[in-house]
mmCIF file of C-alpha atoms in Angstrom:
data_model
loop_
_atom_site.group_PDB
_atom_site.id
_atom_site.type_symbol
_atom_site.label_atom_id
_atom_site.label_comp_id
_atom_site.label_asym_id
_atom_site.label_seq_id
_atom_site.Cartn_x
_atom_site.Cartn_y
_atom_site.Cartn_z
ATOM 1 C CA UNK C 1 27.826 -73.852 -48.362
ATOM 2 C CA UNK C 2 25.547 -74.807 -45.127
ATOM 3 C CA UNK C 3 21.674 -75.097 -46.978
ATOM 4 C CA UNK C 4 20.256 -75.012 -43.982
ATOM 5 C CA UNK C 5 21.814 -71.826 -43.187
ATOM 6 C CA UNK C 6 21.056 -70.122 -46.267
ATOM 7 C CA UNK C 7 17.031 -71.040 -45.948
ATOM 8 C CA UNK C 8 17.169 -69.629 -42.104
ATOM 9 C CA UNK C 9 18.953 -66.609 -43.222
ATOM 10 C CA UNK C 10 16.136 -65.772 -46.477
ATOM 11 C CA UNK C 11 13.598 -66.630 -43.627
ATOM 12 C CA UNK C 12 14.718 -64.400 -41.144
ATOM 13 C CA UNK C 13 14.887 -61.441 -43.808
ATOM 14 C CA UNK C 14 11.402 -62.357 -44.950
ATOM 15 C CA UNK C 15 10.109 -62.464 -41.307
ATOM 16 C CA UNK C 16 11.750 -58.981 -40.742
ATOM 17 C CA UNK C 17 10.615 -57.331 -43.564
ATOM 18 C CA UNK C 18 6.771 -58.773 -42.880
ATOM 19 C CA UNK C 19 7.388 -57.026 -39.492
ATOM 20 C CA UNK C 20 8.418 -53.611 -40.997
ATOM 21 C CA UNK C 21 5.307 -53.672 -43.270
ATOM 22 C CA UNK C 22 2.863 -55.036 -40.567
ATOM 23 C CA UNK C 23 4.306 -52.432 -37.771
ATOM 24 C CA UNK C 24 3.565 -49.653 -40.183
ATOM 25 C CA UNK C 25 0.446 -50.474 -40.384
ATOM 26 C CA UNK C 26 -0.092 -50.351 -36.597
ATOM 27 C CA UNK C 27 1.501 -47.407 -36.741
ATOM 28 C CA UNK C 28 -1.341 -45.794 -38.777
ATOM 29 C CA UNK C 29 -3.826 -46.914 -36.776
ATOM 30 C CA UNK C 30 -5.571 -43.063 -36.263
ATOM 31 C CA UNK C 31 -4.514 -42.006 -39.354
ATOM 32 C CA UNK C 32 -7.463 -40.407 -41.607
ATOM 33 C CA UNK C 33 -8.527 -43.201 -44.675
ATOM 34 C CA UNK C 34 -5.324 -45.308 -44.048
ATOM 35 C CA UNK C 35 -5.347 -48.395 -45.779
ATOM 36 C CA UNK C 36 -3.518 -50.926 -44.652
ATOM 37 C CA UNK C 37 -0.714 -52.887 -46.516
ATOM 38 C CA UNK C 38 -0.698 -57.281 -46.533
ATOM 39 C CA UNK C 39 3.599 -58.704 -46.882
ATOM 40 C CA UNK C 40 3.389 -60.754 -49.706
ATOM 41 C CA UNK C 41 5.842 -64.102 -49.464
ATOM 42 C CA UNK C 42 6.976 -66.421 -52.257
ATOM 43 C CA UNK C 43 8.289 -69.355 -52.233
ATOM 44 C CA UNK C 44 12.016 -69.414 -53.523
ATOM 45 C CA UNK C 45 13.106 -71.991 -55.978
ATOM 46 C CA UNK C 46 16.805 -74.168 -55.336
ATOM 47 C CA UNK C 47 19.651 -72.104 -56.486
ATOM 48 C CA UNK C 48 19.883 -74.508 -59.246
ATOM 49 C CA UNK C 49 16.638 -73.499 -61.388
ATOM 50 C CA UNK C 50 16.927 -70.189 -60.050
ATOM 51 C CA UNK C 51 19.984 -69.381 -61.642
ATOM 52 C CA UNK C 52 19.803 -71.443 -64.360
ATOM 53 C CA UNK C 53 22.583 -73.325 -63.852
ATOM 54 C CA UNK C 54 21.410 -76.515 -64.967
ATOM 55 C CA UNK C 55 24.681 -78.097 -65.905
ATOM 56 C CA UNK C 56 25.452 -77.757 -62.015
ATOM 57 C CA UNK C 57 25.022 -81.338 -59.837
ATOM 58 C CA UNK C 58 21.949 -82.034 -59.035
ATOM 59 C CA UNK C 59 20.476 -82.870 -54.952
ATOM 60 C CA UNK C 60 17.038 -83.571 -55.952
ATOM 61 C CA UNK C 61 15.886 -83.674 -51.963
ATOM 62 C CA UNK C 62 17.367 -80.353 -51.867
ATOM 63 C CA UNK C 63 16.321 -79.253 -54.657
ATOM 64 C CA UNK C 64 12.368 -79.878 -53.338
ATOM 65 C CA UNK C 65 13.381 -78.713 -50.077
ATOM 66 C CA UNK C 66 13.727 -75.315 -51.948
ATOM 67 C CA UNK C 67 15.955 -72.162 -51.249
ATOM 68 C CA UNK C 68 13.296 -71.137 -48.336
ATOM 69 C CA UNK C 69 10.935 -67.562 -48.250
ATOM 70 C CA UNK C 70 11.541 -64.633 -50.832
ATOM 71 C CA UNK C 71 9.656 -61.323 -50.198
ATOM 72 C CA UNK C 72 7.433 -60.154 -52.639
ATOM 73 C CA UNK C 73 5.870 -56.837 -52.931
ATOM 74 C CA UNK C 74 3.147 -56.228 -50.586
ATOM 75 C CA UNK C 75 -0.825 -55.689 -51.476
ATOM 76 C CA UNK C 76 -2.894 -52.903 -50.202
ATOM 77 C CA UNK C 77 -6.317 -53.644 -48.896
ATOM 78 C CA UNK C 78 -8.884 -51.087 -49.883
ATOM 79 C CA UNK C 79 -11.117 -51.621 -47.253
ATOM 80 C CA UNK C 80 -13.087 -48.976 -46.202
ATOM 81 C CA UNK C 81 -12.804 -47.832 -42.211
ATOM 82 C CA UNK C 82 -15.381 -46.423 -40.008
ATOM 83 C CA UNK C 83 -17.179 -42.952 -40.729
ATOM 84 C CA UNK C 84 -16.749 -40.772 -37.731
ATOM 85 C CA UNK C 85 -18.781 -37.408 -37.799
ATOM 86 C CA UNK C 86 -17.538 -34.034 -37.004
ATOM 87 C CA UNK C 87 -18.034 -30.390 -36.892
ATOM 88 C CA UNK C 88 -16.117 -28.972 -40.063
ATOM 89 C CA UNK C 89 -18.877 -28.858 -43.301
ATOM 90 C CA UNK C 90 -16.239 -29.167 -45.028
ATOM 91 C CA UNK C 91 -14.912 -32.760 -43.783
ATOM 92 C CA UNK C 92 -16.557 -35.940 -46.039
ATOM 93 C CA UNK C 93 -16.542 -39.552 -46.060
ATOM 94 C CA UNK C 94 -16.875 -41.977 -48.575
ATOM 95 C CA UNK C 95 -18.916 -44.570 -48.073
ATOM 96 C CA UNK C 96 -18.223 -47.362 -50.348
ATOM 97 C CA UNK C 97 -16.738 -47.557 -53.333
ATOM 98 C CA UNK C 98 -14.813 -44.738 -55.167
ATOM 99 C CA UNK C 99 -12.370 -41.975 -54.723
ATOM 100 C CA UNK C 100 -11.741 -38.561 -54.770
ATOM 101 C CA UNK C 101 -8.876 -36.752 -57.889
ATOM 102 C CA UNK C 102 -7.056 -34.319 -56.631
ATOM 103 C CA UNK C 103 -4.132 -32.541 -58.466
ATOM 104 C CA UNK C 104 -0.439 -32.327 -57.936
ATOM 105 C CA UNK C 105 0.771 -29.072 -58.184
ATOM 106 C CA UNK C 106 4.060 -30.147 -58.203
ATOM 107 C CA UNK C 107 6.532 -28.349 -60.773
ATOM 108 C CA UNK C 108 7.374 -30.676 -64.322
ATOM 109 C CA UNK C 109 5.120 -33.312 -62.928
ATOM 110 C CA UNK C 110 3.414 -35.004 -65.778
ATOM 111 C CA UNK C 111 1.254 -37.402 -64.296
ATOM 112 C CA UNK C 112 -0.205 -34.904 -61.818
ATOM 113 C CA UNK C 113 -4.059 -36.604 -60.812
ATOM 114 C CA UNK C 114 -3.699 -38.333 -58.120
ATOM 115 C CA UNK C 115 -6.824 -40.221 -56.119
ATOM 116 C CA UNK C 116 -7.546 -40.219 -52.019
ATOM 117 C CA UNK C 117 -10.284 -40.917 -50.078
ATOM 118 C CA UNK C 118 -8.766 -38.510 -47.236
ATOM 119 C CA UNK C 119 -12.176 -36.308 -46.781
ATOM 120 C CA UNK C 120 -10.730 -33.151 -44.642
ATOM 121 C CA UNK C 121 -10.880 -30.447 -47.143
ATOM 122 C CA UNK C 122 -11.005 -26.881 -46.913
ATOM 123 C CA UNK C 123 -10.872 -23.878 -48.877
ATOM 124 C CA UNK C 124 -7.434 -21.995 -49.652
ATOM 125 C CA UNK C 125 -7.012 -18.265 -50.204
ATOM 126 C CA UNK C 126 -8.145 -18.120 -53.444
ATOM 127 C CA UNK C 127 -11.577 -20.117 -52.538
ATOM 128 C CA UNK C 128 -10.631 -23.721 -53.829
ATOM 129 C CA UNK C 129 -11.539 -26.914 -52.540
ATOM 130 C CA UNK C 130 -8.272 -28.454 -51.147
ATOM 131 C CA UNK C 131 -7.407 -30.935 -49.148
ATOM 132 C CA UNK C 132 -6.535 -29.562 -45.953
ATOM 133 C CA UNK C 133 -2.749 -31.533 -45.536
ATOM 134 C CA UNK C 134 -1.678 -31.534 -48.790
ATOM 135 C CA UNK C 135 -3.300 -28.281 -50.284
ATOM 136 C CA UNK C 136 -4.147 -30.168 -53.333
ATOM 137 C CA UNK C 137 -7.081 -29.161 -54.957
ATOM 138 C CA UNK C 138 -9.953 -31.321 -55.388
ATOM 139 C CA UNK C 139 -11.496 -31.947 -58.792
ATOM 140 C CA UNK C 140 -14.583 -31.855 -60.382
ATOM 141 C CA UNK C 141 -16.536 -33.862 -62.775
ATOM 142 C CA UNK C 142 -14.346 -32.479 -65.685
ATOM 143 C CA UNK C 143 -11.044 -32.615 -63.542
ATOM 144 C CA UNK C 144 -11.154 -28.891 -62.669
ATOM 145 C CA UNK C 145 -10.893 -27.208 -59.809
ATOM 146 C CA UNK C 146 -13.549 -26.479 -57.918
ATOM 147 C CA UNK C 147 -13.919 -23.012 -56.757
ATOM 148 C CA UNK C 148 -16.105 -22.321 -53.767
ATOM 149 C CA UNK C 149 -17.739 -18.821 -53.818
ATOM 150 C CA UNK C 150 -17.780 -16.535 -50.623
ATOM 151 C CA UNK C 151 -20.925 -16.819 -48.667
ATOM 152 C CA UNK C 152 -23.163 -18.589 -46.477
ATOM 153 C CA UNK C 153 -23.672 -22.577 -45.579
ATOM 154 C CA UNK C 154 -21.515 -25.162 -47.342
ATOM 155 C CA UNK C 155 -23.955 -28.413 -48.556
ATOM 156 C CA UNK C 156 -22.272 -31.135 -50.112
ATOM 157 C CA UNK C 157 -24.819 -33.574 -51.239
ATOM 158 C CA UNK C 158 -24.564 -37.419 -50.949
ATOM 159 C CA UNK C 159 -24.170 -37.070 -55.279
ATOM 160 C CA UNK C 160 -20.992 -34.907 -54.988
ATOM 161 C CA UNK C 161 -22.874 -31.848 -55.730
ATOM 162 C CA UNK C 162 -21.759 -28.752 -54.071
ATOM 163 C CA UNK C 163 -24.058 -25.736 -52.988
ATOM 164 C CA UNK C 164 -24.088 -22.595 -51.634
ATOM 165 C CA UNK C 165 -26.494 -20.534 -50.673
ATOM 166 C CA UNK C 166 -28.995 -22.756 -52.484
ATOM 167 C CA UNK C 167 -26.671 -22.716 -55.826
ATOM 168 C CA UNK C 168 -25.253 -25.190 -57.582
ATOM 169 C CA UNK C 169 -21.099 -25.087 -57.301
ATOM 170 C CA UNK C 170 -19.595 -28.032 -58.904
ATOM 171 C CA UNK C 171 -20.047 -31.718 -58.400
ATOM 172 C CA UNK C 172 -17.292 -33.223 -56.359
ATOM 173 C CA UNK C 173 -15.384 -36.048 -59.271
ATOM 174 C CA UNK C 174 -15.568 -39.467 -57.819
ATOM 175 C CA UNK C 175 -14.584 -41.982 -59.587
ATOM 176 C CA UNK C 176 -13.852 -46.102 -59.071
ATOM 177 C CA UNK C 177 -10.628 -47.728 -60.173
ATOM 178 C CA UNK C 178 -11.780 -51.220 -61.540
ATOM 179 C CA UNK C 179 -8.128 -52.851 -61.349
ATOM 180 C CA UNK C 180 -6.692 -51.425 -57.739
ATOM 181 C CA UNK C 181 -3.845 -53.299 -58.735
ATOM 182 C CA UNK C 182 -2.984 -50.416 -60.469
ATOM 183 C CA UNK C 183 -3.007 -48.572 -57.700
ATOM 184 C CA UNK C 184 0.369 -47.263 -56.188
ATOM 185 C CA UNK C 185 0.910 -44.977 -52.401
ATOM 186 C CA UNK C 186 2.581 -41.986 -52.804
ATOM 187 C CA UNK C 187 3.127 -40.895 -49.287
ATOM 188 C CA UNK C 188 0.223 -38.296 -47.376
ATOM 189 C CA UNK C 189 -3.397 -40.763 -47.610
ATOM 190 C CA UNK C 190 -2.622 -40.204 -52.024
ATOM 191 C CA UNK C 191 -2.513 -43.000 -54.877
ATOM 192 C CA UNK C 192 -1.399 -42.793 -58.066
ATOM 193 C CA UNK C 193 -2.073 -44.527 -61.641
ATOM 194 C CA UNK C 194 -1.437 -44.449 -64.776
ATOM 195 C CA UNK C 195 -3.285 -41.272 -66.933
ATOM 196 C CA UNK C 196 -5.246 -43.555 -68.634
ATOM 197 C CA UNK C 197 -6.735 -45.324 -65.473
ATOM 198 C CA UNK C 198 -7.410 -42.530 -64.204
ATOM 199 C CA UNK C 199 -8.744 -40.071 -66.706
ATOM 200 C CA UNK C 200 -10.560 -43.497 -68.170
ATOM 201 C CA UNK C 201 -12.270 -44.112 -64.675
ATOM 202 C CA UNK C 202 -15.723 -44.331 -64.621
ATOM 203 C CA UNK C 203 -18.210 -42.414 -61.852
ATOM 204 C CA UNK C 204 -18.635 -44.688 -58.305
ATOM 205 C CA UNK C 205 -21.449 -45.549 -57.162
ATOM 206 C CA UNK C 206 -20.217 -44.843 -53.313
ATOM 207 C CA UNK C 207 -21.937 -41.690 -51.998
ATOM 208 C CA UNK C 208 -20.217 -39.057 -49.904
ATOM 209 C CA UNK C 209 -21.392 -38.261 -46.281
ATOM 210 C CA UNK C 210 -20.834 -34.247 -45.294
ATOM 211 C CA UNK C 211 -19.908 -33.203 -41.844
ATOM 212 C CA UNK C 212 -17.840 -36.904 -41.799
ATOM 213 C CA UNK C 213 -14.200 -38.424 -42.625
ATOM 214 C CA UNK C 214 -13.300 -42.084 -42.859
ATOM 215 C CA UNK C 215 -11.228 -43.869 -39.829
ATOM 216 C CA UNK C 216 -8.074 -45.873 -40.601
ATOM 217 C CA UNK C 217 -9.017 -49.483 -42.280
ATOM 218 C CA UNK C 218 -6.413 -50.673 -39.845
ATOM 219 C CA UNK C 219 -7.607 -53.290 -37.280
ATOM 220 C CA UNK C 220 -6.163 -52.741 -33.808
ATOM 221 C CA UNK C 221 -5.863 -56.169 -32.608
ATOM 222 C CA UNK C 222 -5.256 -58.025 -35.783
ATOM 223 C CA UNK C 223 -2.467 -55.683 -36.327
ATOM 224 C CA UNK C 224 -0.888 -56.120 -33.130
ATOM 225 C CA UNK C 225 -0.821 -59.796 -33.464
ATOM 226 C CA UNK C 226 0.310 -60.010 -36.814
ATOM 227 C CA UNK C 227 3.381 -58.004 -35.744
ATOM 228 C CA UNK C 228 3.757 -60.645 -32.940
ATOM 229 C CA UNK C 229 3.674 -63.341 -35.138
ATOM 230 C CA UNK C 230 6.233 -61.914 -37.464
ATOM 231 C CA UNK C 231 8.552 -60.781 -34.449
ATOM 232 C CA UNK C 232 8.612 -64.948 -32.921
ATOM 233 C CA UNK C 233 9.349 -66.046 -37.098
ATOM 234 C CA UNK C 234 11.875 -63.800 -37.234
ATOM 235 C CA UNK C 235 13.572 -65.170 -33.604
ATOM 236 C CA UNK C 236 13.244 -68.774 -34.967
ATOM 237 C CA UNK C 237 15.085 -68.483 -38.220
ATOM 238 C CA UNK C 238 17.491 -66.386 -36.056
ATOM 239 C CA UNK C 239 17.989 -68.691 -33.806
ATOM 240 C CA UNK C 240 18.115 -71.756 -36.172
ATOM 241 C CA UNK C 241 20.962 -69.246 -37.340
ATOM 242 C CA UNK C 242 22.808 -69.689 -34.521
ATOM 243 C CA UNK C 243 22.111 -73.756 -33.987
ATOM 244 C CA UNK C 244 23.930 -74.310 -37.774
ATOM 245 C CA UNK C 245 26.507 -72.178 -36.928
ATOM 246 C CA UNK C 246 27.201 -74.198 -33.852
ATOM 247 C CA UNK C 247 26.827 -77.286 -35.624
ATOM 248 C CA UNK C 248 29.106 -76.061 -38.323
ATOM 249 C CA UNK C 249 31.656 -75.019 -35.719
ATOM 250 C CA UNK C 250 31.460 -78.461 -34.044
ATOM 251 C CA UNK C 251 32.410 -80.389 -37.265
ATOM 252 C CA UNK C 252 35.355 -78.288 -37.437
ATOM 253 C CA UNK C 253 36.704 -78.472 -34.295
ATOM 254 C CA UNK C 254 35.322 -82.064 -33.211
ATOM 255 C CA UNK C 255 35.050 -84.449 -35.656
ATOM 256 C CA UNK C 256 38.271 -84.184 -37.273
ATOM 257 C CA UNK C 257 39.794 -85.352 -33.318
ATOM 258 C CA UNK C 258 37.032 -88.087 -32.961
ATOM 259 C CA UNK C 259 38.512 -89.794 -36.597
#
């Protein structure tokens, strides 16, 4: 087996998948509370030790030389974005820390809390507090949901606390997550954890800013030159590819005459 080859090819896969990741991100540039994703890369023992195969020859330059890149799963960066104001009283940001529980309302789903810092809310047909692309209703401090009254103006204080007409609604539940490791996306600006982390998380001290919602974390021209840099590592593997194959194809055909 050509070494060489085998360390371009785990390179070139590790240079493509960083590119997947990285273009996603760039991809969700104007998306609402996006946070952004980091490849994570490892570095790949010899076949040897990786297998265990011990009783196998060993190369020891090889063997230091390693068996190249291995992907790793990636990291999310829970940065916060810029807070943009708008029109909708219904629309908040959170600025710093924290996170807002929402429920799944998905049928047989155990786990159903899930957390989002996605501020455009709105009120269904049957006056809760939902976010407005999901439909998931928002929680309060007791993981309920919170049912808006009809009437007059909307105030949602910097605490959480909602009012209408002067009165006291419900206090909006948000809550920090001291190991985001813990953390997983589940598709539409949600995370989820385990019940414990999240029914065990204690109140953040971010406060939430009415009338606003939170940009994408993503940073435009880091972004675009990350993908860049992936893109030329994954043409140089590639085309180390092709030199070893050439080289390979060589020995075949040209040494054997040469002798």
């Amino acid at each position: 087996m050509n070494y060489g080859l085998n360390i371009s090819a785990s390179g070139a896969l590790t240079a493509m998948h960083r590119q997947d990741v990285l273009a996603n991100n760039l991809a969700n540039l104007n998306t609402i509370a996006f946070k952004p994703e980091t490849p994570m890369v490892r570095h790949r023992p010899a076949v040897r030790e990786e297998d265990g195969v011990w009783h196998l020859p060993s190369n020891r330059l090889l063997e230091r030389l390693g068996a190249g890149p291995l992907m790793a799963p990636s990291v999310t960066r829970h940065e916060q974005g810029s807070i943009e104001t708008t029109s909708n009283p219904l629309d908040v940001a959170i600025n710093g820390d924290g996170y807002l529980v929402v429920r799944s309302e998905t049928s047989g789903s155990t786990d159903r809390l899930r957390l989002t810092r996605d501020g455009r809310l709105t009120l269904d047909g049957r006056g809760r507090l939902v976010m407005a692309t999901t439909g998931m209703p928002v929680l309060d401090v007791q993981n309920r949901p919170i049912e808006v009254p009809p009437g007059g103006e909307v105030v949602i204080g910097s605490d959480g606390v909602i009012r209408r007409d002067g009165a006291e609604v419900a206090t909006i539940n948000l809550v920090t997550i001291a190991d985001r490791s813990r953390l997983r996306k589940t598709g539409n600006n949600l995370f989820t954890a385990p019940s414990e982390t999240i029914n065990g998380a204690e109140r953040s001290s971010g406060s939430i800013v009415q009338f606003s919602r939170e940009r994408s974390a993503v940073d435009e021209i880091r972004a675009l030159l990350d993908v860049q840099d992936a893109g030329r590592a994954a043409s140089a593997n590639l085309a180390m590819i092709g030199y070893q194959d050439k080289m390979t194809e060589r020995a075949i055909t040209q040494l054997g005459r040469i002798a």
